[in-house]
Short mmCIF file of C-alpha atoms in Angstrom, two decimals:
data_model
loop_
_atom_site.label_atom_id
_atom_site.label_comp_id
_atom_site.label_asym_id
_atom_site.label_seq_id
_atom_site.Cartn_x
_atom_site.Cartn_y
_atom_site.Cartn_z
CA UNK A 177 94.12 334.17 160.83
CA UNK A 178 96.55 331.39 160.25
CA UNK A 179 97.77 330.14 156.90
CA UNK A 180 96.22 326.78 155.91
CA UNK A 181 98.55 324.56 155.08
CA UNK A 182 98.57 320.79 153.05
CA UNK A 183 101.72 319.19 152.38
CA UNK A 184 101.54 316.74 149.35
CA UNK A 185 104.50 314.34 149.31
CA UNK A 186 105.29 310.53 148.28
CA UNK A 187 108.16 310.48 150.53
CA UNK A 188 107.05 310.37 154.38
CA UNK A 189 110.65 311.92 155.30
CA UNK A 190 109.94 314.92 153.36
CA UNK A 191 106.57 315.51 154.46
CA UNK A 192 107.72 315.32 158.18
CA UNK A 193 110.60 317.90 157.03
CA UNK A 194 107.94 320.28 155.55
CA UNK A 195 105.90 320.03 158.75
CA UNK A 196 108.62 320.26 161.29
CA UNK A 197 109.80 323.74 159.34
CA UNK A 198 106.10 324.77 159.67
CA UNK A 199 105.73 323.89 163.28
CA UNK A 200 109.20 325.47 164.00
CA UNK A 201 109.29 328.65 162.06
CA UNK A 202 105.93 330.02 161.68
CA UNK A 203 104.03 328.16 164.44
CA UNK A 204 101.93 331.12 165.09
CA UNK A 205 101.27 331.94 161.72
CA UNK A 206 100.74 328.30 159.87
CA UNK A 207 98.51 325.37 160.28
CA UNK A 208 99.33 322.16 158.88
CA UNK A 209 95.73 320.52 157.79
CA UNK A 210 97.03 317.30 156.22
CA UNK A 211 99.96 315.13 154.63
CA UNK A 212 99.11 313.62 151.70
CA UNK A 213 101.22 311.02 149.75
CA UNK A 214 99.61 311.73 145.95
CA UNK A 215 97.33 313.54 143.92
CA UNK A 216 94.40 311.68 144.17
CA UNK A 217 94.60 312.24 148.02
CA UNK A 218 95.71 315.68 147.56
CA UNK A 219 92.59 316.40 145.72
CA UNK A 220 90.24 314.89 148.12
CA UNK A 221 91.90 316.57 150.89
CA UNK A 222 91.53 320.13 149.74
CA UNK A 223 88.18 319.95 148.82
CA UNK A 224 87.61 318.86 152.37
CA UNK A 225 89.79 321.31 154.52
CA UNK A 226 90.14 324.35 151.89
CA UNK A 227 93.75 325.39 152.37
CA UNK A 228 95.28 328.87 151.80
CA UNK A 229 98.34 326.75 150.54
CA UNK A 230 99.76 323.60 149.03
CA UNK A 231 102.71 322.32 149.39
CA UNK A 232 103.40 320.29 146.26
CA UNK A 233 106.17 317.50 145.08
CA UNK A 234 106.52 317.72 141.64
CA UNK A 235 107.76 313.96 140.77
CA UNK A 236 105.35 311.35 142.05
CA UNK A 237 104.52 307.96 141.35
CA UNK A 238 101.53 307.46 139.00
CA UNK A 239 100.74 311.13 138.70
CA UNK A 240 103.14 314.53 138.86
CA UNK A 241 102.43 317.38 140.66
CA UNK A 242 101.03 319.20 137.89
CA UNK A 243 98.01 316.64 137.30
CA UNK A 244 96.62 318.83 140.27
CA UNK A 245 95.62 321.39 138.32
CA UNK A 246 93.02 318.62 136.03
CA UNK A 247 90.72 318.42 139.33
CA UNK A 248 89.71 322.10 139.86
CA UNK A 249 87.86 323.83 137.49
CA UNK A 250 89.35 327.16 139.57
CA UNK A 251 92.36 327.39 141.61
CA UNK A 252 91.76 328.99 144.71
CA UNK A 253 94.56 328.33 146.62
CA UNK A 254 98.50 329.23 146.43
CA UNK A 255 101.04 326.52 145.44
CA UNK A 256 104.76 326.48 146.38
CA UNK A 257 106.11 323.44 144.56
CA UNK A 258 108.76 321.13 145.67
CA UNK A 259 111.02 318.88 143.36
CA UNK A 260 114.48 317.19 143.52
CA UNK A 261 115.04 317.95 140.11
CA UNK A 262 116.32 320.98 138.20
CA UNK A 263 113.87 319.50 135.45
CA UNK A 264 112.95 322.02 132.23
CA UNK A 265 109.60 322.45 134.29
CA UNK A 266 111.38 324.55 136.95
CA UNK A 267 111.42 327.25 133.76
CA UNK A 268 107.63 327.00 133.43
CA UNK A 269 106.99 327.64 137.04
CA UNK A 270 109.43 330.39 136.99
CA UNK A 271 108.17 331.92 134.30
CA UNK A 272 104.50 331.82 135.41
CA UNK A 273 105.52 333.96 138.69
CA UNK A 274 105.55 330.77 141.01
CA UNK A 275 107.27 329.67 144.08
CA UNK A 276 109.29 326.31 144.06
CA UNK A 277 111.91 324.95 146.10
CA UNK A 278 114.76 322.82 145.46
CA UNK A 279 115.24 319.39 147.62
CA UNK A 280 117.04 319.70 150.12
CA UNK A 281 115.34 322.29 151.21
CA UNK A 282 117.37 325.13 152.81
CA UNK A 283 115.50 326.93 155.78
CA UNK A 284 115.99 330.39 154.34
CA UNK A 285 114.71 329.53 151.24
CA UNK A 286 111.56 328.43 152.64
CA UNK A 287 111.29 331.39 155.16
CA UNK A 288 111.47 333.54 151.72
CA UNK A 289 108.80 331.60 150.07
CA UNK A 290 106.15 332.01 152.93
CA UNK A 291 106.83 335.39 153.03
CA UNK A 292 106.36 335.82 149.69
CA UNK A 293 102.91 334.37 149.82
CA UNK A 294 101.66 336.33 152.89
CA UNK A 295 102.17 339.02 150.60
CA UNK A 296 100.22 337.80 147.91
CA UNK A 297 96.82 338.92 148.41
CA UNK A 298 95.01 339.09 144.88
CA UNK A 299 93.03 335.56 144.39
CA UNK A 300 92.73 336.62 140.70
CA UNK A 301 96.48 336.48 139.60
CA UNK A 302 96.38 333.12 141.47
CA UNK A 303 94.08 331.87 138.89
CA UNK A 304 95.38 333.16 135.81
CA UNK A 305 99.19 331.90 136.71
CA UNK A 306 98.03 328.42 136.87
CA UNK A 307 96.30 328.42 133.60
CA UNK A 308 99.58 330.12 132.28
CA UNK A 309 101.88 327.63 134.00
CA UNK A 310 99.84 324.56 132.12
CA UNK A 311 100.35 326.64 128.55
CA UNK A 312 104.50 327.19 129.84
CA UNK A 313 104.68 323.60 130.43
CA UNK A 314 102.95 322.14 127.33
CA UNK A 315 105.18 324.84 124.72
CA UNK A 316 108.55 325.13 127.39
CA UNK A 317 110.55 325.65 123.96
CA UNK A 318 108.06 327.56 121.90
CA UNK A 319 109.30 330.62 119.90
CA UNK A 320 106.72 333.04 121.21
CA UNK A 321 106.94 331.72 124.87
CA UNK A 322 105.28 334.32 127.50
CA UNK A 323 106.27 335.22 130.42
CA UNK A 324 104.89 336.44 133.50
CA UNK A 325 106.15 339.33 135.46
CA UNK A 326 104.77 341.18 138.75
CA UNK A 327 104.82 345.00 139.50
CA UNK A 328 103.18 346.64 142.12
CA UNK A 329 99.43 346.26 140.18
CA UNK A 330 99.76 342.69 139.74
CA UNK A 331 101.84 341.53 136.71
CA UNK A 332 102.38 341.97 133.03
CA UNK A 333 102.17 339.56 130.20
CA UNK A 334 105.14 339.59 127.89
CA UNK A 335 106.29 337.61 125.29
CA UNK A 336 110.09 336.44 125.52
CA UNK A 337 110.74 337.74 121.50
CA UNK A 338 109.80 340.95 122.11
CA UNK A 339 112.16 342.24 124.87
CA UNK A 340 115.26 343.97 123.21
CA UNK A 341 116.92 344.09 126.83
CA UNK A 342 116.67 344.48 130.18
CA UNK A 343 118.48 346.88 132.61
CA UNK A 344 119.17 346.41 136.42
CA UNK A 345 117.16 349.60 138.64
CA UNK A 346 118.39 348.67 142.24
CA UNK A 347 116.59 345.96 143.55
CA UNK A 348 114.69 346.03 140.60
CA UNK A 349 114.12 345.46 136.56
CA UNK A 350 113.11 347.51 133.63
CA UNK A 351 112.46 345.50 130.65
CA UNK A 352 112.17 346.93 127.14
CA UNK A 353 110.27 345.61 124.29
CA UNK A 354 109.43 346.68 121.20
CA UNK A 355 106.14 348.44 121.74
CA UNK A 356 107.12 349.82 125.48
CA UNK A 357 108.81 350.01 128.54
CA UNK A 358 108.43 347.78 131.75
CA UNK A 359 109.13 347.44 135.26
CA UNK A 360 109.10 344.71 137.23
CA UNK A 361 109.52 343.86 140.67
CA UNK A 362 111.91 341.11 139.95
CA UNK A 363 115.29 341.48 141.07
CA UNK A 364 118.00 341.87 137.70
CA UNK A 365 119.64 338.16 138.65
CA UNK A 366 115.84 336.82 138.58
CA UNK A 367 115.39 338.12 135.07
CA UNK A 368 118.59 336.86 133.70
CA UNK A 369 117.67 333.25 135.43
CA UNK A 370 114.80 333.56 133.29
CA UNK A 371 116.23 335.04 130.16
CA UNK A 372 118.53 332.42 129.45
CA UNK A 373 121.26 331.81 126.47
CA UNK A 374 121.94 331.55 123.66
CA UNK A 375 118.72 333.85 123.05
CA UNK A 376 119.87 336.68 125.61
CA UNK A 377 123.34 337.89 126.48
CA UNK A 378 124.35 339.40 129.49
CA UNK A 379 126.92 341.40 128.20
CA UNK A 380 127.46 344.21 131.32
CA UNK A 381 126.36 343.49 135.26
CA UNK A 382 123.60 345.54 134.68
CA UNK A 383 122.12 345.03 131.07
CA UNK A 384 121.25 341.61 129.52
CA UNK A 385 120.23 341.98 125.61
CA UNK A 386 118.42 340.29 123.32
CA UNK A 387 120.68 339.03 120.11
CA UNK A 388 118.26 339.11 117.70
CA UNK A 389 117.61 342.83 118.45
CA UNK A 390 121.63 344.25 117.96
CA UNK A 391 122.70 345.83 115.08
CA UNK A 392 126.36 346.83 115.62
CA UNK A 393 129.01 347.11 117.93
CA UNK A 394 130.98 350.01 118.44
CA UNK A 395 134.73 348.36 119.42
CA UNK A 396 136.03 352.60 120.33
CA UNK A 397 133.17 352.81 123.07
CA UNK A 398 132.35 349.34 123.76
CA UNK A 399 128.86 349.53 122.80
CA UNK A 400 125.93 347.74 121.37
CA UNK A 401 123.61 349.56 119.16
CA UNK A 402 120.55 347.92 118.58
CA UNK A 403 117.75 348.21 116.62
CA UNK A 404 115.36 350.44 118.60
CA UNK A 405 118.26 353.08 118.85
CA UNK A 406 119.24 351.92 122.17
CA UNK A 407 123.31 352.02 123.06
CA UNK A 408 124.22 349.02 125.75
CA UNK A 409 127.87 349.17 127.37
CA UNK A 410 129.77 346.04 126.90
CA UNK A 411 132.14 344.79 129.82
CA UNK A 412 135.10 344.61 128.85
CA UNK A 413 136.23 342.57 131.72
CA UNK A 414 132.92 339.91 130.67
CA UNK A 415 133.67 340.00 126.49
CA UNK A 416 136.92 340.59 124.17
CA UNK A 417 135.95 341.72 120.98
CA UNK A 418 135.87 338.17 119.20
CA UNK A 419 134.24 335.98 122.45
CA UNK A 420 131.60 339.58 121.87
CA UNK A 421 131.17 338.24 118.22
CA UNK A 422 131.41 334.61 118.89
CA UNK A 423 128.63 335.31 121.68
CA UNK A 424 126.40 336.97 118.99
CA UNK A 425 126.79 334.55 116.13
CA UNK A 426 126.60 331.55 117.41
#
C-alpha cells in the first residue's frame, strides 16, 4: 500500500520541489494526494483524502504550521515539518521525537525522513507526540522541560533536570537520571543536539554531563565525580583544567 502523501506549502516552488522528490525517489512507494498553500486548506484537504503523511511548512502567512494541530481533536496522521528557519521551535519538534527538515532541502535528508516513517508503525505514539510538541512549544525554556525519547517499545518520557549524563553505546544512547537508567535509540550526536549548553557539557566524545549534577573533579585522573557516585573521564584534548572550571561555573 502506498504512503499518502499532502504537501502543505505557501510557496508554489517548494511544493513542486517536495513533489518532484516524491515522484522521483519513492514513486512506487508514495502518492502525492494534494498541494495545499495554508492551513485552512490543509485542514479541509485531509479530512477529505485521509493521508498517511503531511508534509508541513512551518512559517506561513496568516497561520503557522503548528495551528494544524487546533483542527483535529486526534492526530491520525504522521507530520514531517519543513521550515527555512533554525527557529527555537526546531527544539520543540526535536524534542517531541519529530521529523523536520531544513530548507533547502537536501535529498538524503529527505530519503532518511521517509524511511524513518515507514518504520513508524504505532498510531498511538503519533498522538501523544503531538500533544507533547504543543506543551514543548508553549514552555520551550521551562525548567522542568520533557523530553521525548524512542527505544525499541515506543519511547520514554523524561524530564531534561533529571538526567545526570548521558553515555555514547555504538549507534546508540544510555541516559542516566536520578531514579534509573535509559536507553534510547537515538544516536549520542542526537542527544547532545538536544541537550544543549550551558545546562549540559560534553566534556569527553562519548559522555555529555549534566552541571548541576558534578561534585568534583579529580585534576590526577581527569575525572568528574558526580553526585550519584558516577566517575566521567574528561578530555583532555576538549578541556584544560581552568576552560573545565570556567565550563562549570559559568
Amino acid at each position: 500500500m502506498k504512503i499518502k502523501v499532502i504537501i502543505v506549502d505557501d510557496e508554489t516552488r517548494a511544493r513542486s520541489f517536495l513533489r518532484k522528490l516524491c515522484e522521483l525517489y519513492f514513486r512506487d512507494k508514495i502518492e502525492v494526494l494534494d498541494e495545499c498553500n495554508s492551513v485552512t486548506a490543509a485542514v479541509r484537504s485531509i479530512k477529505k483524502n485521509q493521508p498517511n503523511l503531511v508534509l508541513l511548512d512551518i512559517q506561513m502567512p496568516n497561520e503557522n504550521g503548528f495551528e494544524l494541530f487546533k483542527h483535529f481533536e486526534v492526530i491520525n496522521f504522521e507530520i514531517i515539518f519543513t521550515t527555512a528557519h533554525k527557529e527555537f521551535a526546531i527544539q520543540a519538534i526535536r524534542n517531541s521525537a519529530l521529523d523536520y527538515l531544513i530548507k533547502p532541502i537536501d535529498v538524503e535528508d529527505f530519503k532518511i525522513a521517509i524511511s524513518r516513517f515507514e518504520q513508524k508503525n504505532d498510531s498511538k505514539i503519533g498522538i501523544d507526540r503531538f500533544k507533547l510538541l504543543t506543551e514543548n512549544i508553549s514552555s520551550q525554556f521551562a525548567d522542568k522541560q520533557r523530553i521525548v525519547f524512542p527505544n525499541k517499545n515506543g519511547f520514554e518520557v523524561i524530564q531534561a533536570n533529571s538526567i545526570i549524563y548521558c553515555k555514547s553505546d555504538g549507534s546508540y544512547t544510555s541516559i542516566f537520571t536520578i531514579e534509573k537508567e535509559y536507553f534510547t535509540s537515538k544516536t549520542f550526536k542526537e542527544v547532545c543536539d538536544i541537550l544543549e549548553e550551558p545546562d549540559f557539557i560534553r566534556v569527553h566524545r562519548s559522555y555529555l554531563v549534566s552541571r548541576n549534577y558534578i561534585k568534583s573533579f579529580k585534576s590526577e585522573y581527569y575525572r568528574l565525580q558526580l553526585t550519584n557516585g558516577a566517575e566521567i573521564p574528561v578530555s583532555e584534548d576538549l578541556f584544560t583544567k581552568k576552560k573545565l572550571i570556567d565550563a562549570i561555573t559559568s
